[in-house]
Structure formats: structure tokens, C-alpha cells
Tab-separated table of C-alpha atoms in Angstrom:
chain	number	residue	atom	x	y	z
A	268	MET	CA	128.353	87.707	97.443
A	269	ARG	CA	129.626	90.086	95.527
A	270	ILE	CA	127.649	93.747	95.838
A	271	ILE	CA	128.701	97.012	93.435
A	272	ILE	CA	126.480	99.786	95.609
A	273	VAL	CA	126.330	102.983	93.429
A	274	ASN	CA	125.522	106.563	94.619
A	275	ASP	CA	126.415	109.934	92.969
A	276	HIS	CA	128.648	110.871	96.730
A	277	ALA	CA	131.275	108.957	98.660
A	278	HIS	CA	130.578	110.895	101.584
A	279	ILE	CA	128.132	111.478	103.418
A	280	ASN	CA	126.423	114.533	102.091
A	281	GLY	CA	122.310	113.398	102.777
A	282	GLY	CA	120.239	110.504	104.092
A	283	ALA	CA	120.470	108.915	100.488
A	284	ALA	CA	124.397	108.640	101.045
A	285	LYS	CA	124.134	107.414	104.846
A	286	VAL	CA	122.105	104.422	103.670
A	287	ALA	CA	124.068	103.838	101.009
A	288	ILE	CA	127.575	103.817	102.938
A	289	ASP	CA	126.468	102.331	106.022
A	290	SER	CA	124.853	99.616	104.254
A	291	ALA	CA	128.473	99.005	102.123
A	292	LYS	CA	130.260	98.921	105.650
A	293	GLY	CA	127.600	96.546	107.200
A	294	PHE	CA	127.889	94.219	104.078
A	295	ALA	CA	131.561	94.147	103.899
A	296	ARG	CA	131.882	93.072	107.862
A	297	ARG	CA	129.495	90.429	106.987
A	298	GLY	CA	132.324	89.466	105.297
A	299	HIS	CA	130.604	90.030	101.350
A	300	ARG	CA	133.125	91.601	98.995
A	301	VAL	CA	131.568	95.335	98.496
A	302	VAL	CA	132.647	97.799	95.749
A	303	TYR	CA	131.726	101.671	96.309
A	304	PHE	CA	131.288	103.257	93.252
A	305	ALA	CA	130.871	107.107	93.213
A	306	ALA	CA	131.334	109.762	91.464
A	307	VAL	CA	131.664	112.852	93.998
A	308	GLY	CA	134.616	112.940	96.878
A	309	PRO	CA	135.970	112.645	99.433
A	310	VAL	CA	135.801	109.445	100.480
A	311	GLU	CA	134.138	108.218	103.542
A	312	PRO	CA	136.674	107.286	106.090
A	313	GLY	CA	134.454	104.045	107.559
A	314	LEU	CA	134.244	102.106	103.945
A	315	VAL	CA	137.938	102.333	103.859
A	316	GLU	CA	138.328	100.900	107.644
A	317	ALA	CA	135.732	98.457	106.374
A	318	GLY	CA	137.367	96.794	103.815
A	319	VAL	CA	135.264	98.230	101.392
A	320	ASP	CA	136.555	98.587	97.717
A	321	VAL	CA	136.059	102.554	96.449
A	322	VAL	CA	135.921	103.262	92.946
A	323	LEU	CA	135.833	107.050	92.851
A	324	LEU	CA	135.737	108.674	89.719
A	325	ASP	CA	136.711	112.394	91.628
A	326	GLN	CA	134.172	114.061	89.544
A	327	PRO	CA	131.970	117.689	90.856
A	328	ASP	CA	128.109	117.663	90.870
A	329	ILE	CA	126.248	121.083	90.631
A	330	ALA	CA	127.375	121.891	93.860
A	331	SER	CA	131.009	121.630	93.151
A	332	ALA	CA	131.262	122.352	89.537
A	333	GLY	CA	133.485	125.006	88.233
A	334	SER	CA	131.312	125.410	85.156
A	335	LEU	CA	128.101	125.086	84.923
A	336	THR	CA	128.366	124.763	81.133
A	337	ARG	CA	131.022	121.836	81.773
A	338	PHE	CA	129.403	120.742	84.070
A	339	GLY	CA	126.122	120.270	82.535
A	340	LEU	CA	127.234	117.580	79.781
A	341	GLN	CA	128.171	115.398	82.589
A	342	TRP	CA	124.488	116.388	84.159
A	343	LEU	CA	122.731	114.894	80.698
A	344	TRP	CA	125.102	112.263	79.531
A	345	ASN	CA	128.368	111.021	82.060
A	346	ALA	CA	130.703	109.092	79.947
A	347	GLY	CA	133.042	108.871	81.606
A	348	ALA	CA	131.170	106.981	84.318
A	349	SER	CA	129.737	105.074	81.808
A	350	GLU	CA	132.781	103.485	80.380
A	351	LYS	CA	133.998	103.174	84.032
A	352	LEU	CA	131.118	101.130	85.395
A	353	ALA	CA	131.297	99.035	82.206
A	354	ALA	CA	134.964	98.164	82.758
A	355	LEU	CA	134.245	97.117	86.343
A	356	ARG	CA	131.361	94.630	85.913
A	357	ALA	CA	133.029	92.932	83.181
A	358	ASP	CA	134.886	91.432	86.096
A	359	TYR	CA	132.261	89.866	87.968
A	360	ASP	CA	130.363	86.587	87.753
A	361	PRO	CA	126.553	87.269	87.773
A	362	ALA	CA	125.774	84.188	89.481
A	363	GLU	CA	127.409	86.120	92.884
A	364	THR	CA	127.019	89.569	92.153
A	365	ILE	CA	124.504	92.249	92.722
A	366	VAL	CA	124.385	95.969	91.568
A	367	HIS	CA	122.677	98.266	94.162
A	368	VAL	CA	121.855	101.428	92.881
A	369	HIS	CA	121.177	104.494	95.523
A	370	GLY	CA	121.389	107.658	93.403
A	371	TRP	CA	122.418	108.516	90.346
A	372	ALA	CA	120.887	112.328	89.842
A	373	LYS	CA	122.863	114.406	90.999
A	374	ALA	CA	126.626	113.675	88.819
A	375	LEU	CA	126.007	109.959	87.706
A	376	SER	CA	123.507	110.962	85.246
A	377	PRO	CA	121.584	108.050	82.769
A	378	SER	CA	124.491	107.057	81.832
A	379	ILE	CA	125.183	104.426	83.965
A	380	GLY	CA	122.015	102.229	82.530
A	381	ARG	CA	123.586	102.260	79.279
A	382	PRO	CA	126.282	99.426	80.770
A	383	LEU	CA	123.795	97.729	83.182
A	384	THR	CA	121.338	96.816	80.332
A	385	ARG	CA	124.738	95.550	78.404
A	386	THR	CA	125.396	93.345	81.494
A	387	ARG	CA	123.847	90.157	82.986
A	388	LEU	CA	124.286	91.586	86.643
A	389	PRO	CA	120.822	91.541	88.062
A	390	VAL	CA	120.481	95.199	89.543
A	391	VAL	CA	118.778	96.464	92.658
A	392	HIS	CA	117.293	100.309	92.843
A	393	THR	CA	116.535	101.974	96.667
A	394	LEU	CA	113.934	104.670	95.129
A	395	HIS	CA	114.986	107.332	97.649
A	396	GLU	CA	113.840	110.174	95.296
A	397	TYR	CA	111.567	109.681	92.543
A	398	TYR	CA	113.981	110.561	89.215
A	399	LEU	CA	112.995	107.322	87.500
A	400	ALA	CA	109.486	108.541	87.267
A	401	CYS	CA	109.346	112.082	87.480
A	402	PRO	CA	111.479	114.562	86.126
A	403	ASN	CA	112.307	117.021	89.053
A	404	GLY	CA	112.708	114.137	90.971
A	405	GLY	CA	109.720	114.603	93.441
A	406	PHE	CA	105.997	115.330	91.851
A	407	TYR	CA	106.175	118.628	93.393
A	408	ASP	CA	105.362	121.944	91.994
A	409	TYR	CA	107.981	124.476	93.045
A	410	GLY	CA	105.971	127.776	91.821
A	411	ALA	CA	102.728	126.782	93.209
A	412	ALA	CA	104.596	125.132	96.299
A	413	ARG	CA	102.550	122.464	96.237
A	414	ASN	CA	102.285	118.351	95.143
A	415	CYS	CA	101.991	117.786	91.516
A	416	GLY	CA	98.735	116.495	90.575
A	417	ARG	CA	100.332	116.283	86.601
A	418	ALA	CA	101.393	112.439	85.049
A	419	ALA	CA	104.877	112.750	84.500
A	420	MET	CA	105.681	113.703	80.847
A	421	SER	CA	101.933	113.931	79.959
A	422	PRO	CA	101.366	117.348	78.020
A	423	GLY	CA	100.571	119.045	81.183
A	424	CYS	CA	103.470	118.378	82.733
A	425	LEU	CA	105.625	119.380	79.725
A	426	LEU	CA	103.715	122.752	79.402
A	427	HIS	CA	103.678	123.792	82.953
A	428	ASN	CA	107.061	125.382	84.731
A	429	CYS	CA	107.456	123.564	88.112
A	430	ASP	CA	111.102	124.057	88.803
A	431	SER	CA	112.368	126.386	91.129
A	432	ARG	CA	114.986	127.954	88.780
A	433	GLY	CA	112.792	128.743	85.874
A	434	TYR	CA	111.171	127.025	82.779
A	435	HIS	CA	114.607	126.584	81.164
A	436	ARG	CA	115.195	124.208	83.817
A	437	LYS	CA	112.680	122.428	83.642
A	438	LEU	CA	113.134	121.744	79.833
A	439	MET	CA	116.754	120.724	80.868
A	440	ARG	CA	114.911	118.062	83.073
A	441	VAL	CA	112.115	116.831	80.566
A	442	GLY	CA	115.227	116.513	77.937
A	443	ARG	CA	117.278	114.368	80.636
A	444	HIS	CA	114.569	112.045	81.622
A	445	ALA	CA	113.888	111.569	78.026
A	446	LEU	CA	116.690	110.560	77.740
A	447	MET	CA	116.990	108.637	80.754
A	448	ARG	CA	113.815	106.405	79.913
A	449	LYS	CA	114.271	106.355	75.555
A	450	ALA	CA	117.827	105.917	75.361
A	451	SER	CA	119.846	104.940	78.189
A	452	GLY	CA	118.283	101.803	79.519
A	453	LEU	CA	118.014	102.744	83.204
A	454	VAL	CA	114.464	102.241	83.722
A	455	GLU	CA	114.858	98.843	82.056
A	456	THR	CA	117.586	97.829	84.753
A	457	ALA	CA	114.777	98.533	87.777
A	458	ARG	CA	113.071	95.391	88.066
A	459	HIS	CA	113.745	94.976	91.578
A	460	VAL	CA	113.167	98.495	93.188
A	461	ILE	CA	113.491	98.857	97.258
A	462	THR	CA	110.821	101.242	98.079
A	463	LEU	CA	110.661	103.033	101.652
A	464	SER	CA	106.819	103.703	102.138
A	465	ARG	CA	103.671	102.677	101.019
A	466	LEU	CA	102.998	106.111	99.497
A	467	GLN	CA	106.441	105.768	97.546
A	468	ARG	CA	105.025	102.546	95.980
A	469	GLU	CA	102.001	103.959	94.935
A	470	ALA	CA	103.283	107.167	93.390
A	471	VAL	CA	105.706	105.408	91.168
A	472	ALA	CA	104.582	101.924	90.573
A	473	PRO	CA	102.420	103.936	87.526
A	474	TYR	CA	105.713	104.359	85.426
A	475	LEU	CA	107.376	100.912	86.211
A	476	PRO	CA	104.585	98.252	85.473
A	477	ARG	CA	107.517	95.488	84.911
A	478	ALA	CA	109.161	96.066	88.564
A	479	VAL	CA	108.833	94.052	91.370
A	480	PHE	CA	108.428	96.128	94.556
A	481	HIS	CA	110.382	95.455	97.622
A	482	ASP	CA	109.121	97.727	100.933
A	483	VAL	CA	112.056	97.940	103.149
A	484	GLY	CA	112.696	101.316	105.497
A	485	ASN	CA	115.634	102.968	105.433
A	486	PRO	CA	117.769	102.036	108.951
A	487	ILE	CA	117.964	104.143	111.994
A	488	ASP	CA	120.988	105.639	113.876
A	489	VAL	CA	119.335	106.056	117.482
A	490	THR	CA	119.875	104.172	120.542
A	491	ASP	CA	117.376	102.810	122.595
A	492	GLN	CA	117.363	105.638	125.706
A	493	GLY	CA	114.028	104.010	127.847
A	494	PRO	CA	110.660	106.200	128.121
A	495	ARG	CA	110.762	109.682	128.974
A	496	ARG	CA	110.602	110.960	132.495
A	497	ALA	CA	109.529	114.850	131.681
A	498	ALA	CA	107.657	114.513	128.592
A	499	GLU	CA	105.325	117.475	128.960
A	500	THR	CA	108.509	119.558	129.257
A	501	GLY	CA	110.108	121.386	126.135
A	502	ASP	CA	109.268	122.953	122.961
A	503	PHE	CA	107.530	122.344	119.506
A	504	ILE	CA	110.317	121.975	117.339
A	505	PHE	CA	111.269	121.698	113.231
A	506	VAL	CA	114.230	119.983	112.215
A	507	GLY	CA	115.656	120.449	108.227
A	508	ARG	CA	116.053	122.710	105.239
A	509	LEU	CA	113.948	125.854	106.127
A	510	SER	CA	112.635	125.679	102.237
A	511	ALA	CA	108.959	125.812	100.668
A	512	GLU	CA	108.117	122.059	100.271
A	513	LYS	CA	108.910	121.177	103.963
A	514	GLY	CA	106.860	123.658	104.900
A	515	ALA	CA	108.695	125.667	107.672
A	516	ARG	CA	106.265	128.552	107.143
A	517	TYR	CA	102.852	126.603	108.006
A	518	PHE	CA	104.675	125.878	111.067
A	519	ALA	CA	105.074	129.669	112.115
A	520	GLN	CA	101.992	130.807	111.166
A	521	ALA	CA	100.341	127.704	113.398
A	522	ALA	CA	102.765	128.249	115.906
A	523	ARG	CA	101.599	131.779	116.314
A	524	LEU	CA	97.947	130.671	116.292
A	525	ALA	CA	98.620	128.381	119.341
A	526	GLU	CA	100.419	130.599	121.095
A	527	VAL	CA	103.964	128.660	121.179
A	528	THR	CA	107.453	129.506	120.037
A	529	PRO	CA	108.251	127.632	116.921
A	530	VAL	CA	112.007	126.457	116.972
A	531	PHE	CA	113.965	125.774	114.110
A	532	ILE	CA	116.658	123.236	113.897
A	533	GLY	CA	118.204	123.941	110.211
A	534	ASP	CA	118.616	126.357	107.889
A	535	GLY	CA	117.774	127.169	104.223
A	536	PRO	CA	116.469	129.804	101.823
A	537	GLU	CA	113.932	130.701	103.449
A	538	ARG	CA	115.163	131.576	107.166
A	539	GLU	CA	115.452	135.114	106.765
A	540	ALA	CA	112.342	135.562	105.379
A	541	LEU	CA	111.059	133.627	108.704
A	542	ALA	CA	113.256	135.605	110.911
A	543	ARG	CA	111.592	138.804	109.878
A	544	ALA	CA	108.036	137.642	110.204
A	545	PHE	CA	107.901	135.516	113.151
A	546	PRO	CA	110.408	137.480	115.438
A	547	GLN	CA	109.251	135.372	118.214
A	548	ALA	CA	110.779	132.007	116.221
A	549	ARG	CA	113.874	130.417	117.530
A	550	PHE	CA	116.378	129.468	114.900
A	551	LEU	CA	119.158	127.385	116.037
A	552	GLY	CA	121.374	126.706	112.473
A	553	TRP	CA	122.369	123.463	111.316
A	554	LEU	CA	123.398	121.303	114.628
A	555	ALA	CA	125.194	118.005	115.277
A	556	PRO	CA	123.554	114.544	114.769
A	557	GLU	CA	123.718	114.095	118.747
A	558	ALA	CA	122.712	118.094	119.588
A	559	VAL	CA	119.849	117.286	117.284
A	560	ARG	CA	118.703	114.160	118.667
A	561	ALA	CA	119.166	115.492	122.696
A	562	GLN	CA	116.584	118.130	121.395
A	563	MET	CA	114.404	115.865	120.083
A	564	ARG	CA	114.759	113.800	123.252
A	565	ALA	CA	113.739	117.301	124.780
A	566	ALA	CA	110.858	118.143	122.669
A	567	ARG	CA	107.506	118.130	123.787
A	568	ALA	CA	107.138	117.402	119.877
A	569	LEU	CA	108.524	117.596	116.001
A	570	VAL	CA	106.418	119.612	113.639
A	571	PHE	CA	106.781	117.589	110.096
A	572	PRO	CA	104.708	120.222	108.060
A	573	SER	CA	106.464	118.797	104.733
A	574	VAL	CA	104.050	119.652	101.485
A	575	TRP	CA	105.786	117.009	99.234
A	576	TYR	CA	105.694	113.271	99.277
A	577	GLU	CA	108.881	112.820	100.702
A	578	GLY	CA	110.067	109.175	100.437
A	579	GLN	CA	110.914	107.553	104.338
A	580	PRO	CA	111.346	111.113	106.588
A	581	LEU	CA	114.109	109.598	109.003
A	582	THR	CA	113.544	112.684	111.136
A	583	VAL	CA	110.000	111.581	112.340
A	584	LEU	CA	111.316	108.296	112.646
A	585	GLU	CA	114.143	109.581	115.122
A	586	SER	CA	112.082	111.729	116.517
A	587	LEU	CA	109.459	108.873	117.507
A	588	ALA	CA	112.354	106.463	118.633
A	589	LEU	CA	113.349	109.623	121.431
A	590	GLY	CA	109.616	109.351	122.981
A	591	ALA	CA	108.725	112.657	120.988
A	592	PRO	CA	105.493	112.875	119.611
A	593	VAL	CA	105.202	113.631	115.898
A	594	ILE	CA	102.747	116.344	114.378
A	595	VAL	CA	102.712	115.562	110.733
A	596	SER	CA	101.383	116.510	106.998
A	597	ASP	CA	98.569	114.434	106.063
A	598	ILE	CA	100.396	114.118	102.408
A	599	CYS	CA	103.862	112.618	103.496
A	600	ALA	CA	105.255	109.531	103.875
A	601	GLY	CA	106.094	110.366	107.359
A	602	ARG	CA	102.151	109.722	108.109
A	603	GLU	CA	102.499	106.490	107.961
A	604	ALA	CA	104.800	106.247	111.061
A	605	VAL	CA	102.650	108.213	112.876
A	606	MET	CA	99.033	106.967	114.319
A	607	ASP	CA	96.419	109.796	114.334
A	608	GLY	CA	95.653	110.176	118.059
A	609	GLU	CA	98.265	107.594	119.509
A	610	ASN	CA	101.827	108.503	119.004
A	611	GLY	CA	100.943	111.912	117.278
A	612	TYR	CA	98.546	114.174	114.823
A	613	TRP	CA	97.675	114.132	111.402
A	614	PHE	CA	96.716	117.579	110.018
A	615	ARG	CA	95.201	118.832	106.658
A	616	SER	CA	98.456	119.490	104.327
A	617	ALA	CA	99.332	123.486	104.196
A	618	ASN	CA	96.608	124.470	106.515
A	619	PRO	CA	98.222	126.411	109.509
A	620	GLU	CA	94.688	126.148	111.139
A	621	SER	CA	94.488	122.417	111.075
A	622	LEU	CA	98.101	122.362	112.654
A	623	ALA	CA	97.503	124.577	115.138
A	624	GLN	CA	94.498	122.820	116.628
A	625	ALA	CA	97.220	119.854	116.881
A	626	ILE	CA	99.661	121.777	118.863
A	627	LEU	CA	96.807	122.811	121.501
A	628	ARG	CA	95.877	119.652	121.676
A	629	LEU	CA	99.378	118.640	122.826
A	630	LYS	CA	100.131	121.478	124.854
A	631	ASP	CA	97.852	119.244	127.185
A	632	ASP	CA	100.344	117.764	129.649
A	633	ALA	CA	98.519	114.380	130.332
A	634	VAL	CA	98.316	114.028	126.535
A	635	ALA	CA	101.684	114.648	125.878
A	636	ARG	CA	102.587	112.130	128.437
A	637	ARG	CA	100.595	109.240	126.989
A	638	MET	CA	101.808	110.290	123.352
A	639	SER	CA	105.417	110.208	124.557
A	640	ASP	CA	105.202	107.117	125.959
A	641	ALA	CA	103.186	105.695	123.069
A	642	ALA	CA	105.954	106.816	120.706
A	643	HIS	CA	108.912	105.206	122.641
A	644	ALA	CA	107.319	101.398	122.459
A	645	ARG	CA	105.550	101.652	119.328
A	646	TYR	CA	108.754	102.450	117.516
A	647	TRP	CA	111.049	100.142	119.933
A	648	ARG	CA	108.436	97.252	119.401
A	649	ASP	CA	109.929	97.052	115.714
A	650	PRO	CA	113.168	99.185	114.968
A	651	LEU	CA	114.685	99.974	112.285
A	652	THR	CA	118.112	98.715	113.212
A	653	LEU	CA	121.303	98.634	110.631
A	654	ASP	CA	121.290	94.274	111.354
A	655	ARG	CA	117.385	94.230	110.583
A	656	HIS	CA	117.440	96.729	107.100
A	657	LEU	CA	120.602	94.005	106.064
A	658	ASP	CA	118.952	91.116	106.913
A	659	ALA	CA	115.689	92.824	104.964
A	660	VAL	CA	117.909	93.482	101.908
A	661	SER	CA	119.654	91.115	101.429
A	662	ALA	CA	116.496	89.126	101.019
A	663	VAL	CA	115.705	91.482	98.412
A	664	TYR	CA	119.051	90.693	96.955
A	665	ASP	CA	118.589	86.391	96.848
A	666	ALA	CA	115.335	87.133	95.219
A	667	ALA	CA	116.952	89.329	92.129
A	668	LEU	CA	119.950	86.745	92.072
A	669	ALA	CA	116.747	84.024	91.796
A	670	ASP	CA	114.947	85.817	89.066
A	671	GLN	CA	118.310	86.393	86.851
A	672	ARG	CA	118.790	82.400	87.070
A	673	ARG	CA	115.344	81.763	85.874
A	674	ARG	CA	115.408	84.219	83.204
A	675	ALA	CA	118.667	83.114	82.043
């Protein structure tokens, strides 16, 4: 099989890029010919070492662009990406080739839909975010700091400012979204769509009525260290970006109510304000992956208070695999991995009192030990390894190829 993996970045800068790169390397090592098509460098060295052919446009993203005006044109319609992808796909036989799109919203733009609709190559999309359905990619109202209940592109959506940078940026997003849906053809290529959770599939299904959905979880990079011996020790920790949508403030408020010290691993725009308002909190900043896993392994519990849908929070699954129970918001996809009262607790989203009650229950040493054992055992009965992930994605590829043959 020949596989063209499409993603904004050729290096690991987040969960989507890690999954795209790890799967590219995995499929190459299985003997498939893999091409990794990306806009933004540098190139992850492991791609080349695994035998993956990398096509890098060497373009900026919003974080590295020297001129926002110039990047705005690329963000709206990346003509270079469209032309290069058109030239690339012309060399491949549709009977044995798959195009797998992981991410396009940060640099590649909706323009990649144009060459994909003009080819007979079957296309698979993995929805790491919600950009195929929602202009801001998250069904999230940044101004109100809560999930948005409006239908995407409805009059209510168009008139409401949900963008963190102002209504002018919201209008830019609306314009690009309209271009994507009406002119790029990108939505039409989303016939076979990989979703990471049931909640994600339910959220996007009304916007992709012709799609065939495949539930495939992302792989988790963690090894089995066995059940924990001192599960009742350790802190209540938060891991991730310190921003409003991640709910860090609710954790700090709940920790104060429950009389525990909140520990934050990560950084973000809310750090300074949180440090002023909650001087008892500990802030460790961003740590290396090994150090984060060590913190999870030692924690009494992970608190995941996100107030937006998420897709598949890898932090939740890593924590469970390491034997740390999880207290999770009932509105986000992370709840699907947590059996309330067995390997963690659900709490009412954006409600610090509800979160504090869950923390108080896990302060009981016997409860902490029982939940730690359950978290480890439940995860490792059905672990999300890279090999199992590749097997599941291969089945989606086979379905897409068969579908393409029938349609041809």
C-alpha cells in the first residue's frame, strides 16, 4: 500500500502531529511506501530514519510567520500547498494508494481539498479537532468560557463573537469556513472519517451527513509498570495548557475548598493570574515527557477539568495506564475512559463544588488504593498500543479502498 499522510507540521508540536508522525513511521516499518506531506518544518528525524519520504513546503504557521498579513493569505488559501499536493498525487495509482489527512487548519489551509477532489485517490480524515464542522475548531465560546450551543454557521453563530481575539477574527474564521465548505471541496473528501471518541462523532455527524465514521483511538506512548504500591500517596495534579478552556481555575478553586495543594504541570496564559489568586498552588511548568509520566505515576489522582469537548485527551489515558485515577469533567470526551466510582470520578463541568467533592472522596486512602488498581487493570485489559492503532487504521484504509473501487 502507498500512503500519503497530510499534516500541517513535520515535527511533534502536539497530539495530532505525534499521531501522524508515529503512524507514518509505523506504516513505513511495516513495509508500506509512506509519504509525509507537510507545510511547516523542521522534519522529525525519525521520519527519515524509518524510510518515510518527506515533502516539506517549508512554510510558516501563525506562530512563526514574519508578517501576519502575508500569512493571512496562506491561512485562507495556501496556493502552494494545493499545487504541490496536486503534483504529488498524480504519480499514484488509486487502486493501492490512500491519502490520510490529519491536520490542515494551522498552515495548509482548505486549499488542499481542491486537488483531493480532482483525484480518484481515496481519502481518510482523522478528526483531531472540529474544523470540518466549526469555524473556530472547537464548538467553544472563548468569551463565555464554555461550550457553544449554537449550530455552526447558523445566524446565531454568525452574529456571536466566540473568538478569543475579537469579532474581526471570528469573521475571518467564518469566511474561511465558508470557503472550505463551498469552494474547496474538502468536506466532500471526508467520506471516511476517523473519530477519537463517541462524543466527537456525535458532535460532527450533523455536519458530515455522507461520512462513514470509524472509531479509532489514538495510540498511547506508555509502558506497563504494573500496579502501584503506594497508590494512596501523592498529589492531585493537573497536566496541560493553563488556559480557560482547560478549566485550570476550577481545579484551583476546588482544591482550596477541599484543603489540598493543587499541582500544575504545564504553562499558559492563565499562569500568572492563577499564581496570584492561589499562592498555595505549585507550578512546575512544562516538563519532559518522562518527567510528566513520573509525576502521574506518583500522583494520587489526575484532575482533568476541561470545559470543552476535547477529542480524545491522551493525558487521561496515560494517567490511567500508570495507575492514577482521574477526576474528569462530565462534558468532555475524557469521561469515556473513566467509569464513575470505579477508576475515577465525573464531576459537573465548571462547578468547583462538585469537583471538590470528588477530591474529598479520593482523599480516603482506601478509595485511592482501590481506584488505582482499577485504573491500571482496566486500561491494560485493552491497551491503546501503536500496533493496535495501526491495525485499526489499516482496516479503515481497506474499507476506503473497497469503497473507491465500488464507486469507480
